[in-house]
Structures are given as structure tokens and as C-alpha cells.
Amino acid sequence: MTEFETALQYLVTDNDILICLLLTIASFRALWQLQIWLHKKLKSQNGAYAYRCITSFVMLATLVTFASAYYLKRYTGLLTPASLLLLKASVALLIVGIIGSGLISVLLRFCIDQTNVFEPKIPIYKIRSLLSRLPRTFMTRKQSIYLSRCQAKVLVAMGALNKAKAAADTLSNDSYQMYLLSAIHFYQGNLSKSIATHNDGEVRYRNSKDAFALAEQYINKGVCHVFEGNLRIADSEFAYALNYMKQHRHRCRPLVEVLFENYVINKARLKRMDEANELVETRTALWKPRTTSELVGLANLKLALLRESNCKPDDITSFIKSELGPKGYISKIRNKRKQLVAAISLLGISWTAQCDPQACLDYINERQSYIESLNGRQKYSVLMGLHELFRRMKPEKRVLYKDLDTRSDEYFEKEAEPYIRKELARLPLDCIYMRSALMRELIKILQQRVAITGIGIEEPEALLRETISLYRENSLNIETVQTEFMLIDSLIRPLGRNGRSTYEPLAEALDLMHDIEERLSGLMEHPYCASILIKLSYYHALLGNEDESVSYFKQYQGINSSVKQYEPELVEQRAVAAVCARAFWLKDSILRIKHGQAVKGLEHAYQFCQSFPSEHEGFLDAALVGCYALRSERCMIKTVSVYYPNVEEPLFVHSWLSLEFLDLDIDLTYCQFTEEAESNRSVFHYEHHPMESKRSKVIQQKMSVHDARLEIDESEFGVEQLSRINLANELYVALSALSNEGPISMEQLIQYLSEVPHLSQ
């Protein structure tokens, strides 16, 4: 009997074979229709789409062949070696497809989770590389959408916002697109556009089945409202997000951290401290911290609550000691090296909060043997953190930690710069945030070396310009402004310029100030606006633009923003700007009298103002700034004198006010020396007065005489001594008669000075 006859016999006698044959015929009919459809599609679609269609066609054909071979083997025993090979191949293809699809889903979820973490397990640029290697051809439609979302979000996390926007634009009719665009506007500093984008896409969000994207969207919307000052609306958004995450049993722990960090602090700012503490307990109960980063995050959250409650530094110190103890969160970290890194983070917080760092230093000192076993990033974090701290500590306290101090200095001298340069070399160009962060670390190292050696300022300034270009190219406005201020700070200092003229750097600094001012209108609603206004006032004061300095300081006072959560440097700059505002107010009052303001019966005072500043040696002017404008009981006045050989009386004398507690010199009469490159300046912060440092052209000219001698004297001068001078009394009456209240009250000035870390400790 032939094979065909045998098959026919089974077909007639067995219903299963009849069903198998009918299914096979139907499958081949469907394949024929699919082939016609593919033929049309291949003419209009690109190669990747065509490849995917062909692969699907082959898989379907393999499955049909597998079904046919199975039934033929079962009922006829007829299975050729080729059919057997095809059968094994189809089974293997099915298994690989199922496993591959599962792995792709897991990898996509892992990558999305990592973009929400402050310190991801693998660098963000490696996540992008991983995503680019995933075969979109074998993905389901849902996986392909997730891949596009994740690629766009990774670009946002890297700081490549222009590329991120291009990637987001490809997600048309996707609920995640509006979230990505809103995030891009947010990081560009445009909060109003960010919220508008939120609102435009709200219907699409709520109709979306993506629980992760929805939860993320509610949180980010709340953050935008916080930054706009709408704390109660933000509270409602955070509450909605929390309920939503509870209902859907959300397991994305990075997103949980983001929610509670913002929700708890917002409660504290609404003065609902009991509710804030309850939220911390809720976070611990529902999502118990597991990893080191989660434990550190929880401790930082509790510390932030303490600071928002305006507690005393001693309370924060007690909390830090408890966290370092056997029942604290650090003891729950099993890895000894990670315990050390966590202790460094507490050390930085304690110093910023103006607390005693002794407990943290003792803890680190006892475990310093683990430092050498840390990886590169951890070692840099620990030793550079210690180096920064020891540079600011008093010598008598540094002696207690001599070994740590020595090791941190050695690391700074030999290892820090090579490590940063190595990390920079391996980063791709699109990794904007990481590259710029490393460049800023390198700049900080180089600037510290300039401070030690006095030369080589050109390299860190070139790196700052490169960093600014990176930020500008990606429309990162906040980061651009922050780095421009860093460059301005370097340009206005004479350090490291080898005696060259400071005119050109000052001109560049002014150009940068104008660039920041052009961006300011678009950043006024951003929370960083307070910092920008303080720094504009501060640097305009140092550059000699007195009216602009006072104007920006008044704008800062108008927004009523607290800077207690900011860096100590900013708090000090605010205090200096406030002092300068009072000094400039005095100068403005003198000029008003000079230009015609009536001072009846006070001829000596009028003559003094008429001769200001050209014929003034500066002593009485300095005393007025200290005792009248700043209301100091006593002030320090520095006087430079140039003596020629065999002449008892000095040929040249000039004086200025020196505020040593702020390392600040104020000289309202310096502008009379028009031959000076920086004659328009009257304030010098963290640098010596030009006449004291001998970079003044006037001093250089006077000292050009053979055997000329320069002397600098310091003298204390008080209100009591000032009151004995008739001219000073007349000036006091004349200035007090002016109906001009100063730009800042003395009470406010005293408060600003009290918040400067090294003055309050």
C-alpha cells in the first residue's frame, strides 16, 4: 500500500485526522492571504518593518509545519529526517521566543526603574547602550512602545534634552509623550510650560493603563506645583499619587522614594509636622527600606524634617549620633564599605547644618582601614569629602584626626585628578549631566591648586567655558546659569593671573552677567530664582555696578524666599550683598547731598560731600560705613602709607574699611583713582584690596622710587571716637535728615549675618 493510500485510509476512518487536514488547509489559506498583504506592505515600509514581517511569516509557517508533522507522526508514522529537523527547530524557536520576550520585558522594566534612581546600579550611559542592542524586531507592540519611552527617558536623565525631545516627538498618541515633554520643560527651567503640558495631556494620562507612568505623572505634577508655591494643590496631587500607588500595589521602590521625599517635605512646609511624621511611618510600614540608598534616603528625609521644624543644631547632632549608634540605620547596612560612604553623607549634612561633625569624624576615623578597599567612586567621595571639611576646620580640631587629614591630602595631591580625568575619558559625549559634574569636580581640584600655587587659572576657566557650552547646547538654563556664576567668580579674582591686567577677565565677567540677566525673565518662577537674585546682587557689587546690586537685592527681598536649605556659600554671599547694599545706600546719600540736597546750617558736611570722592583719603568715609551704615560699635580700618627716603611724612595715604569676619574690604573712595583697571570697584571679597596686594598702579608708581617704603596699618575706630569729630556729627545729622530708608533694615542684616555658618559656630 502506498503512503498516500495509507493516509487516505486514516482520513476516512479517523475524525482527528480529518480535523488536522482541515486546520492545515485553513492555515495555508491564511498564509496565502498574509503573503499578499506582506507584498503590499513591503513596497511602502522601511527595511526594519519588512524584516519583522518576514520573520513573523517564517514563524507562522514553522508553526503550521510543526502541527502538520506532529499529526503525521502520530497517525501515520511518516516523518522524514527533514521534517524532524524542522520540528526541533520550531520547538527551539518557540522556546527562544518565549524566553527572549520575557527577558526583554524584564530588561525594559529594569532600565526604566534605574532612570528613577539618584544613583543607578549601572551608569545611565550603559543603560542607553543596553537599550540600543535590544532587538525591536522580535518585540511585541507593547514592548516596542516601552523601549521608545525608555530611550527617551534615558536621554532626559543623561541631560541630552534636545535628543530627548526628538525621541519624545516620535511617541505620537502615546500617553507617555506628554509626561516626557513636561519633564523636558521642567529641566529646562520652564515650569509654567511644564504644568501646561501636564494639563493638556491629563485626559490621556487618566485613560492610560500604564500604572507606572500615571503614578510618575501625578508625582511630577505635584513637584511643579511646589516649585510654583502652590503647596496645598501639590499636597492634593501627592495624596492622589499615594492612594493610586496603594491601590495598584506599586512596587517601583525608586518612585516610592521620590513620592515620599516630596510629600513629607511639602507637609512640613505647610506646618503639618504631625502628618509629615505619620507619612514617614507609612513609608517604613508599606515599603520597608532594603538597600543602602533607601536607608540613607530615609535618614536624610528625617534630617530634612528636623531642619524644616527650625530645630537647634544640637538636636540634629543628637539625631546623627543616634543614626551612627547600634540602633541607627548605618548599623543595618551589612557592607562595611557602604557604612563608611553613608557616614560621609551624614558628615556633609552635619557640616552644612552648622552642627558639630565630631561624631561622624570619630566613626570614620575608627573605620579608616576600610578606605583603601573602596572602589574608585566611593574612595573619591570619602576622601575628597574629608579634604573639603578639613580645609575649613580650625587647626586645633584637625590635629585630632591627623591620619585622616594626611590621607585626604595625599589623595588630593596624587589620585583625585587622575581619577576624574579617567572617568571623563570613558564617558560618551551625550552624557551631559555626568560629564559636566565630573568637569566641575576637576575644576574644583584645579582651583584649589591655584589657591596653593598662585598660578594656572587658565585651565579651570577653559573647562568652565566648555561646561557652559555643553549646557547651552542642550537648553539646560539653570545649569548654564550656575556654571556661568562659577566662571564669573573665577574671572573677578586676581589669583593665578601672574600679575596680568584684570581688565579683560572683568569684561568677560560682565558679558556673562548680561547673559544671565537675559535668561532671568524665563526663570523668575523657578525656585532657583532666589539664588540667582542673590548672586546677581553679590557679583554686581564686586564688579562695581552698585545700582544693579541694590536693585537685585531688593528683588530678592520681595520674593520672601528662605535659603536655609542652600549651601553655606550662598548664605555668606547673601550676607555680603546685604552689607554692600547698606554701604551703597550711604554712598548714594552722600551723592544726593553733593548734587543739591538741602543741608541747612551744615556747611562742613556739605563741603565734605562736595569733595567726595576725589579729595578723600578714605579714613572718615570708612568710619561712616562701619559706624553709621552698619551700626558697628567698633570697626577695623586699614591704611596704606608710602614713605620716601629721608622724608618723615608719608607721600601717599589711603584708607578703607576691613570686615575681617567676612574677609571683606569696602572702599567707597577707590573710584577716584581712574588710572586703575578696576577703579569702578569698591568691594573686595576673599581678595586683598589692590593697594594692599600691590597690584594697584598707583602704588606701583609711588613705589618705583628707589628705597620707597610701604606700610599697612590696622586701627580700630569706634562710635565714641567718631562722635568727638565735629564733621562726623554734622554728617550724621545731614544723612539722618534725608528721607531715605535703606534697602535693608539693620534687624534683617543682623539676621543674615547670624546665619553665615562660620559666624554662627
Coordinates of N, CA and C in Angstrom, one line a residue, residues 309-517:
S309 N 11.7 72.0 60.7 CA 11.0 72.4 62.0 C 11.8 73.4 62.8
N310 N 12.8 74.0 62.2 CA 13.7 75.0 62.8 C 14.2 74.6 64.1
C311 N 14.7 73.3 64.2 CA 15.2 72.8 65.4 C 16.7 73.3 65.6
K312 N 17.2 73.2 66.8 CA 18.6 73.7 67.1 C 19.6 72.7 66.5
P313 N 20.8 73.2 66.2 CA 21.9 72.3 65.7 C 22.1 71.1 66.7
D314 N 21.9 71.4 68.0 CA 22.2 70.3 68.9 C 21.2 69.1 68.7
D315 N 20.0 69.4 68.3 CA 19.0 68.4 68.0 C 19.4 67.5 66.8
I316 N 20.0 68.2 65.8 CA 20.4 67.5 64.6 C 21.6 66.6 65.0
T317 N 22.5 67.2 65.8 CA 23.7 66.4 66.2 C 23.3 65.2 67.0
S318 N 22.3 65.3 67.9 CA 21.8 64.1 68.6 C 21.2 63.1 67.7
F319 N 20.5 63.5 66.7 CA 19.9 62.6 65.7 C 21.0 61.8 64.9
I320 N 22.0 62.6 64.5 CA 23.1 62.0 63.8 C 23.9 60.9 64.6
K321 N 24.1 61.3 65.9 CA 24.7 60.3 66.8 C 23.9 59.0 67.0
S322 N 22.6 59.2 67.0 CA 21.7 58.0 67.2 C 21.8 57.2 65.9
E323 N 21.9 57.8 64.7 CA 21.9 57.0 63.5 C 23.3 56.3 63.3
L324 N 24.3 56.8 64.0 CA 25.6 56.2 64.0 C 25.7 55.1 65.0
G325 N 24.8 55.0 65.9 CA 24.8 54.1 67.0 C 24.3 52.7 66.6
P326 N 24.3 51.8 67.5 CA 23.9 50.4 67.2 C 22.5 50.2 66.7
K327 N 21.6 51.1 67.0 CA 20.2 51.0 66.6 C 19.9 51.9 65.4
G328 N 20.9 52.6 64.9 CA 20.8 53.5 63.8 C 20.7 52.8 62.4
Y329 N 20.4 53.5 61.4 CA 20.3 52.9 60.1 C 21.6 52.4 59.5
I330 N 22.7 53.1 59.9 CA 24.0 52.6 59.4 C 24.3 51.2 59.8
S331 N 23.9 50.9 61.1 CA 24.2 49.5 61.6 C 23.5 48.5 60.8
K332 N 22.4 48.9 60.1 CA 21.6 47.9 59.3 C 22.2 47.6 58.0
I333 N 23.2 48.4 57.6 CA 23.9 48.2 56.3 C 25.0 47.1 56.6
R334 N 24.9 46.0 55.9 CA 25.8 44.9 56.2 C 27.2 45.2 55.7
N335 N 27.3 45.8 54.5 CA 28.6 46.1 53.9 C 29.4 47.2 54.6
K336 N 30.5 46.9 55.2 CA 31.3 47.9 56.0 C 31.7 49.1 55.1
R337 N 32.0 48.8 53.8 CA 32.5 49.9 53.0 C 31.3 50.9 52.7
K338 N 30.1 50.3 52.5 CA 29.0 51.2 52.3 C 28.6 51.9 53.6
Q339 N 28.9 51.4 54.8 CA 28.7 52.1 56.0 C 29.5 53.3 56.0
L340 N 30.8 53.2 55.5 CA 31.7 54.4 55.5 C 31.2 55.5 54.6
V341 N 30.7 55.1 53.4 CA 30.1 56.0 52.4 C 28.9 56.7 53.0
A342 N 28.0 56.0 53.7 CA 26.8 56.5 54.4 C 27.2 57.5 55.5
A343 N 28.3 57.2 56.2 CA 28.8 58.1 57.3 C 29.3 59.4 56.7
I344 N 29.9 59.4 55.5 CA 30.4 60.6 54.8 C 29.2 61.5 54.4
S345 N 28.1 60.9 54.0 CA 26.9 61.7 53.6 C 26.4 62.4 54.8
L346 N 26.4 61.7 56.0 CA 25.9 62.3 57.2 C 26.9 63.4 57.7
L347 N 28.2 63.2 57.4 CA 29.2 64.3 57.8 C 28.9 65.5 57.0
G348 N 28.6 65.4 55.7 CA 28.3 66.6 54.9 C 27.1 67.3 55.3
I349 N 26.1 66.5 55.7 CA 24.8 67.1 56.2 C 25.0 67.9 57.5
S350 N 25.8 67.3 58.4 CA 26.0 67.9 59.7 C 26.8 69.2 59.6
W351 N 27.8 69.2 58.7 CA 28.6 70.5 58.5 C 27.7 71.6 57.8
T352 N 26.9 71.2 56.8 CA 26.0 72.2 56.2 C 25.0 72.7 57.2
A353 N 24.5 71.8 58.1 CA 23.5 72.3 59.1 C 24.2 73.0 60.3
Q354 N 25.5 73.3 60.2 CA 26.2 74.0 61.2 C 26.2 73.2 62.5
C355 N 26.4 71.9 62.4 CA 26.5 71.1 63.6 C 27.9 70.6 63.8
D356 N 28.1 70.1 65.0 CA 29.5 69.6 65.4 C 29.7 68.3 64.6
P357 N 30.7 68.2 63.7 CA 31.0 67.0 63.0 C 31.7 65.9 63.7
Q358 N 32.0 66.1 65.0 CA 32.9 65.2 65.7 C 32.4 63.7 65.7
A359 N 31.1 63.5 65.9 CA 30.6 62.1 66.0 C 30.8 61.4 64.6
C360 N 30.6 62.1 63.5 CA 30.8 61.4 62.2 C 32.3 61.2 62.0
L361 N 33.1 62.2 62.3 CA 34.6 62.0 62.2 C 35.1 60.9 63.0
D362 N 34.6 60.7 64.2 CA 35.1 59.6 65.1 C 34.7 58.3 64.5
Y363 N 33.5 58.2 64.0 CA 33.0 57.0 63.4 C 33.9 56.6 62.2
I364 N 34.2 57.6 61.3 CA 35.0 57.3 60.1 C 36.5 57.0 60.5
N365 N 37.0 57.7 61.5 CA 38.3 57.5 62.0 C 38.6 56.1 62.5
E366 N 37.6 55.5 63.2 CA 37.7 54.2 63.7 C 37.6 53.1 62.6
R367 N 37.1 53.5 61.4 CA 37.0 52.6 60.3 C 37.8 53.0 59.1
Q368 N 38.8 53.7 59.3 CA 39.6 54.2 58.2 C 40.4 53.1 57.4
S369 N 40.5 52.0 58.1 CA 41.2 50.8 57.4 C 40.4 50.3 56.2
Y370 N 39.1 50.6 56.1 CA 38.3 50.2 55.0 C 38.4 51.1 53.8
I371 N 39.0 52.3 54.0 CA 39.1 53.3 52.9 C 39.8 52.7 51.7
E372 N 40.9 52.0 51.9 CA 41.7 51.5 50.7 C 41.0 50.4 49.9
S373 N 40.0 49.8 50.5 CA 39.2 48.7 49.8 C 38.0 49.3 49.0
L374 N 37.8 50.6 49.1 CA 36.6 51.2 48.4 C 36.9 51.2 46.9
N375 N 35.8 51.2 46.1 CA 36.0 51.4 44.7 C 36.3 52.9 44.4
G376 N 36.7 53.2 43.1 CA 37.1 54.5 42.8 C 36.2 55.6 43.1
R377 N 34.9 55.4 42.8 CA 33.9 56.5 43.1 C 33.7 56.6 44.6
Q378 N 33.6 55.5 45.3 CA 33.5 55.6 46.8 C 34.7 56.3 47.5
K379 N 35.9 55.9 47.0 CA 37.1 56.5 47.6 C 37.1 58.0 47.3
Y380 N 36.8 58.4 46.1 CA 36.8 59.8 45.8 C 35.8 60.6 46.7
S381 N 34.6 60.0 46.9 CA 33.5 60.6 47.7 C 34.0 60.8 49.1
V382 N 34.6 59.7 49.7 CA 35.0 59.8 51.1 C 36.2 60.7 51.3
L383 N 37.3 60.5 50.6 CA 38.5 61.3 50.8 C 38.4 62.7 50.4
M384 N 37.7 63.0 49.3 CA 37.5 64.4 48.9 C 36.5 65.1 49.9
G385 N 35.5 64.4 50.4 CA 34.7 65.0 51.4 C 35.4 65.3 52.6
L386 N 36.3 64.5 53.1 CA 37.2 64.8 54.2 C 38.1 65.9 53.9
H387 N 38.7 66.0 52.7 CA 39.6 67.0 52.4 C 38.9 68.4 52.4
E388 N 37.7 68.5 51.9 CA 36.9 69.7 51.9 C 36.6 70.2 53.3
L389 N 36.3 69.2 54.2 CA 35.9 69.5 55.6 C 37.2 70.0 56.3
F390 N 38.3 69.3 56.2 CA 39.5 69.6 56.9 C 40.0 71.0 56.5
R391 N 39.8 71.4 55.3 CA 40.3 72.7 54.8 C 39.6 73.8 55.5
R392 N 38.4 73.6 56.0 CA 37.6 74.6 56.6 C 37.6 74.5 58.2
M393 N 38.1 73.4 58.7 CA 38.2 73.3 60.1 C 39.3 74.1 60.7
K394 N 39.2 74.4 62.0 CA 40.3 75.0 62.7 C 41.4 74.0 63.0
P395 N 42.7 74.5 62.9 CA 43.8 73.6 63.1 C 43.8 72.8 64.3
E396 N 43.3 73.4 65.4 CA 43.3 72.6 66.7 C 42.4 71.4 66.7
K397 N 41.3 71.5 65.8 CA 40.4 70.3 65.7 C 40.9 69.3 64.7
R398 N 41.7 69.8 63.6 CA 42.2 68.9 62.6 C 43.3 68.0 63.2
V399 N 44.0 68.5 64.2 CA 45.0 67.7 64.9 C 44.5 66.4 65.4
L400 N 43.2 66.4 65.8 CA 42.6 65.2 66.4 C 42.4 64.0 65.4
Y401 N 42.5 64.4 64.1 CA 42.3 63.4 63.1 C 43.4 63.5 62.1
K402 N 44.6 63.4 62.6 CA 45.8 63.7 61.8 C 46.0 62.7 60.7
D403 N 45.7 61.4 61.0 CA 45.9 60.3 59.9 C 44.9 60.5 58.8
L404 N 43.6 60.8 59.1 CA 42.6 61.1 58.1 C 43.0 62.3 57.3
D405 N 43.5 63.3 58.0 CA 43.8 64.6 57.3 C 45.0 64.4 56.3
T406 N 46.0 63.6 56.8 CA 47.1 63.3 55.9 C 46.7 62.5 54.7
R407 N 45.9 61.5 54.9 CA 45.5 60.6 53.8 C 44.6 61.4 52.8
S408 N 43.8 62.2 53.3 CA 42.9 63.0 52.4 C 43.8 64.0 51.6
D409 N 44.8 64.6 52.2 CA 45.7 65.5 51.5 C 46.5 64.7 50.4
E410 N 47.0 63.5 50.7 CA 47.7 62.7 49.8 C 46.8 62.3 48.6
Y411 N 45.6 62.0 48.9 CA 44.6 61.6 47.8 C 44.4 62.8 46.9
F412 N 44.2 64.0 47.5 CA 44.0 65.2 46.7 C 45.2 65.5 45.8
E413 N 46.4 65.3 46.3 CA 47.6 65.7 45.6 C 47.9 64.7 44.5
K414 N 47.7 63.4 44.7 CA 48.2 62.4 43.8 C 47.1 61.6 43.0
E415 N 45.9 61.4 43.6 CA 45.0 60.5 43.0 C 43.7 61.1 42.5
A416 N 43.3 62.2 43.0 CA 41.9 62.8 42.7 C 41.9 63.2 41.2
E417 N 42.8 64.0 40.8 CA 42.8 64.5 39.4 C 42.9 63.3 38.4
P418 N 43.8 62.4 38.5 CA 43.8 61.2 37.5 C 42.5 60.4 37.5
Y419 N 41.9 60.3 38.7 CA 40.6 59.5 38.7 C 39.6 60.2 37.9
I420 N 39.4 61.5 38.1 CA 38.4 62.3 37.4 C 38.7 62.3 35.9
R421 N 39.9 62.5 35.5 CA 40.2 62.5 34.1 C 40.0 61.2 33.4
K422 N 40.2 60.1 34.1 CA 39.9 58.8 33.6 C 38.4 58.6 33.4
E423 N 37.7 59.0 34.4 CA 36.2 58.9 34.3 C 35.7 59.7 33.1
L424 N 36.2 60.9 33.0 CA 35.8 61.8 31.9 C 36.1 61.1 30.5
A425 N 37.2 60.5 30.4 CA 37.6 60.0 29.1 C 36.7 58.8 28.6
R426 N 36.1 58.1 29.5 CA 35.3 57.0 29.1 C 33.8 57.3 28.9
L427 N 33.4 58.5 29.2 CA 32.0 58.9 29.1 C 31.7 59.4 27.7
P428 N 30.5 58.9 27.1 CA 30.1 59.4 25.8 C 29.7 60.9 25.9
L429 N 29.8 61.5 24.7 CA 29.5 63.0 24.6 C 28.1 63.3 25.1
D430 N 27.1 62.4 24.8 CA 25.7 62.7 25.2 C 25.4 62.7 26.6
C431 N 26.4 62.2 27.4 CA 26.2 62.0 28.9 C 26.4 63.4 29.5
I432 N 25.5 64.3 29.3 CA 25.8 65.7 29.7 C 25.9 65.9 31.2
Y433 N 25.0 65.4 32.0 CA 25.0 65.6 33.4 C 26.2 65.1 34.0
M434 N 26.6 63.8 33.7 CA 27.7 63.2 34.3 C 29.0 63.8 33.9
R435 N 29.1 64.2 32.6 CA 30.3 64.9 32.1 C 30.5 66.2 32.8
S436 N 29.5 67.0 32.8 CA 29.6 68.3 33.5 C 29.9 68.2 35.0
A437 N 29.3 67.2 35.6 CA 29.5 67.0 37.1 C 31.0 66.7 37.3
L438 N 31.6 65.8 36.5 CA 33.0 65.5 36.6 C 33.9 66.6 36.3
M439 N 33.5 67.4 35.2 CA 34.3 68.6 34.9 C 34.3 69.6 36.0
R440 N 33.1 69.7 36.7 CA 33.1 70.7 37.8 C 33.9 70.2 39.0
E441 N 34.0 68.9 39.2 CA 34.9 68.3 40.2 C 36.3 68.6 39.8
L442 N 36.7 68.4 38.6 CA 38.0 68.7 38.1 C 38.4 70.1 38.3
I443 N 37.4 71.0 38.0 CA 37.6 72.4 38.1 C 37.9 72.8 39.6
K444 N 37.1 72.2 40.5 CA 37.3 72.4 41.9 C 38.7 72.0 42.4
I445 N 39.2 70.9 41.9 CA 40.5 70.4 42.2 C 41.6 71.4 41.7
L446 N 41.4 71.8 40.4 CA 42.4 72.7 39.8 C 42.4 74.0 40.5
Q447 N 41.2 74.5 40.9 CA 41.1 75.8 41.6 C 41.8 75.8 42.9
Q448 N 41.7 74.7 43.6 CA 42.3 74.5 44.9 C 43.9 74.6 44.7
R449 N 44.3 74.0 43.7 CA 45.8 74.0 43.4 C 46.2 75.4 43.0
V450 N 45.4 76.1 42.3 CA 45.7 77.5 42.0 C 45.8 78.3 43.3
A451 N 44.9 78.1 44.2 CA 45.0 78.8 45.5 C 46.2 78.5 46.3
I452 N 46.8 77.3 46.1 CA 48.1 76.9 46.8 C 49.3 77.5 46.0
T453 N 49.3 77.3 44.7 CA 50.5 77.7 43.9 C 50.4 79.1 43.4
G454 N 49.2 79.7 43.2 CA 49.1 81.1 42.7 C 49.2 81.2 41.2
I455 N 49.3 80.1 40.5 CA 49.4 80.1 39.0 C 48.4 79.0 38.4
G456 N 48.2 79.2 37.1 CA 47.5 78.1 36.4 C 46.0 78.2 36.4
I457 N 45.4 79.5 36.4 CA 44.0 79.6 36.5 C 43.3 79.4 35.1
E458 N 44.2 79.4 34.0 CA 43.6 79.3 32.7 C 42.9 78.0 32.4
E459 N 43.5 76.8 32.9 CA 42.8 75.5 32.6 C 41.5 75.4 33.3
P460 N 41.3 75.7 34.6 CA 39.9 75.6 35.1 C 38.9 76.5 34.4
E461 N 39.4 77.7 34.0 CA 38.4 78.6 33.3 C 38.1 78.1 32.0
A462 N 39.0 77.4 31.3 CA 38.7 76.8 30.0 C 37.7 75.7 30.1
L463 N 37.8 74.9 31.2 CA 36.9 73.8 31.5 C 35.5 74.4 31.8
L464 N 35.5 75.5 32.5 CA 34.2 76.1 32.8 C 33.5 76.5 31.5
R465 N 34.2 77.1 30.6 CA 33.6 77.6 29.4 C 33.1 76.4 28.6
E466 N 33.9 75.3 28.6 CA 33.4 74.1 27.9 C 32.1 73.5 28.5
T467 N 32.0 73.5 29.8 CA 30.8 73.1 30.5 C 29.6 73.9 30.2
I468 N 29.9 75.2 30.2 CA 28.8 76.2 29.8 C 28.3 75.9 28.4
S469 N 29.2 75.6 27.5 CA 28.8 75.3 26.1 C 27.9 74.0 26.1
L470 N 28.3 73.0 26.9 CA 27.5 71.7 26.9 C 26.1 72.0 27.4
Y471 N 26.0 72.8 28.4 CA 24.6 73.1 28.9 C 23.8 74.0 27.9
R472 N 24.4 74.9 27.3 CA 23.7 75.8 26.4 C 23.2 75.0 25.2
E473 N 24.0 74.0 24.7 CA 23.6 73.2 23.5 C 22.4 72.4 23.8
N474 N 22.2 72.1 25.1 CA 21.0 71.2 25.5 C 19.9 72.0 26.2
S475 N 20.0 73.3 26.1 CA 19.0 74.2 26.7 C 18.8 74.0 28.2
L476 N 19.8 73.6 28.9 CA 19.8 73.4 30.4 C 20.0 74.8 31.0
N477 N 19.0 75.6 31.1 CA 19.2 77.0 31.5 C 19.7 77.2 33.0
I478 N 19.1 76.4 33.9 CA 19.5 76.5 35.3 C 21.0 76.1 35.4
E479 N 21.4 75.0 34.8 CA 22.8 74.6 34.9 C 23.7 75.6 34.2
T480 N 23.3 76.1 33.1 CA 24.1 77.1 32.4 C 24.3 78.3 33.3
V481 N 23.3 78.8 34.0 CA 23.5 80.0 34.9 C 24.4 79.6 36.1
Q482 N 24.2 78.5 36.6 CA 25.0 78.1 37.8 C 26.5 78.1 37.4
T483 N 26.8 77.5 36.2 CA 28.2 77.4 35.8 C 28.8 78.8 35.4
E484 N 27.9 79.6 34.8 CA 28.4 81.0 34.5 C 28.7 81.7 35.7
F485 N 28.0 81.5 36.8 CA 28.4 82.2 38.1 C 29.7 81.7 38.6
M486 N 30.0 80.4 38.4 CA 31.3 79.8 38.8 C 32.4 80.5 38.0
L487 N 32.2 80.7 36.7 CA 33.2 81.3 35.9 C 33.4 82.8 36.2
I488 N 32.3 83.5 36.5 CA 32.4 84.9 36.9 C 33.2 85.0 38.2
D489 N 32.9 84.1 39.2 CA 33.7 84.1 40.4 C 35.2 84.0 40.2
S490 N 35.6 83.1 39.2 CA 37.0 83.0 38.9 C 37.6 84.2 38.2
L491 N 36.8 84.8 37.3 CA 37.3 85.9 36.5 C 37.5 87.1 37.3
I492 N 36.7 87.4 38.4 CA 36.9 88.6 39.1 C 38.0 88.5 40.1
R493 N 38.6 87.3 40.4 CA 39.7 87.2 41.3 C 41.0 87.4 40.6
P494 N 41.9 88.1 41.2 CA 43.2 88.2 40.5 C 44.1 87.0 40.7
L495 N 43.7 86.0 41.5 CA 44.6 84.9 41.8 C 44.9 84.1 40.6
G496 N 46.2 83.8 40.4 CA 46.6 82.9 39.3 C 46.8 83.6 38.0
R497 N 46.8 84.9 37.9 CA 46.9 85.6 36.6 C 48.3 86.2 36.4
N498 N 49.2 85.8 37.3 CA 50.6 86.2 37.1 C 50.8 87.7 36.9
G499 N 50.1 88.5 37.6 CA 50.2 89.9 37.6 C 49.7 90.6 36.4
R500 N 49.0 89.8 35.5 CA 48.5 90.4 34.2 C 47.3 91.3 34.6
S501 N 46.9 92.2 33.7 CA 45.8 93.1 33.9 C 44.5 92.3 34.0
T502 N 43.7 92.7 34.9 CA 42.4 92.1 35.1 C 41.3 92.7 34.3
Y503 N 41.6 93.6 33.4 CA 40.6 94.3 32.6 C 39.8 93.3 31.7
E504 N 40.6 92.5 31.0 CA 39.9 91.5 30.1 C 39.0 90.5 30.8
P505 N 39.5 89.9 31.9 CA 38.6 89.0 32.6 C 37.4 89.7 33.1
L506 N 37.5 90.9 33.6 CA 36.3 91.6 34.1 C 35.3 91.9 33.0
A507 N 35.8 92.2 31.8 CA 34.9 92.4 30.7 C 34.2 91.2 30.4
E508 N 34.8 90.0 30.4 CA 34.2 88.7 30.1 C 33.1 88.5 31.2
A509 N 33.5 88.8 32.5 CA 32.5 88.6 33.6 C 31.3 89.4 33.4
L510 N 31.4 90.6 32.9 CA 30.3 91.5 32.7 C 29.4 90.9 31.5
D511 N 30.0 90.4 30.5 CA 29.3 89.7 29.4 C 28.5 88.6 29.9
L512 N 29.1 87.8 30.8 CA 28.3 86.6 31.4 C 27.2 87.1 32.3
M513 N 27.4 88.2 33.0 CA 26.3 88.7 33.8 C 25.1 89.2 32.9
H514 N 25.4 89.8 31.8 CA 24.3 90.2 30.8 C 23.6 89.0 30.3
D515 N 24.3 87.9 30.0 CA 23.7 86.6 29.5 C 22.7 86.1 30.6
I516 N 23.1 86.1 31.8 CA 22.3 85.6 32.9 C 21.0 86.5 33.0
E517 N 21.2 87.8 32.9 CA 20.1 88.7 33.0 C 19.1 88.5 31.9

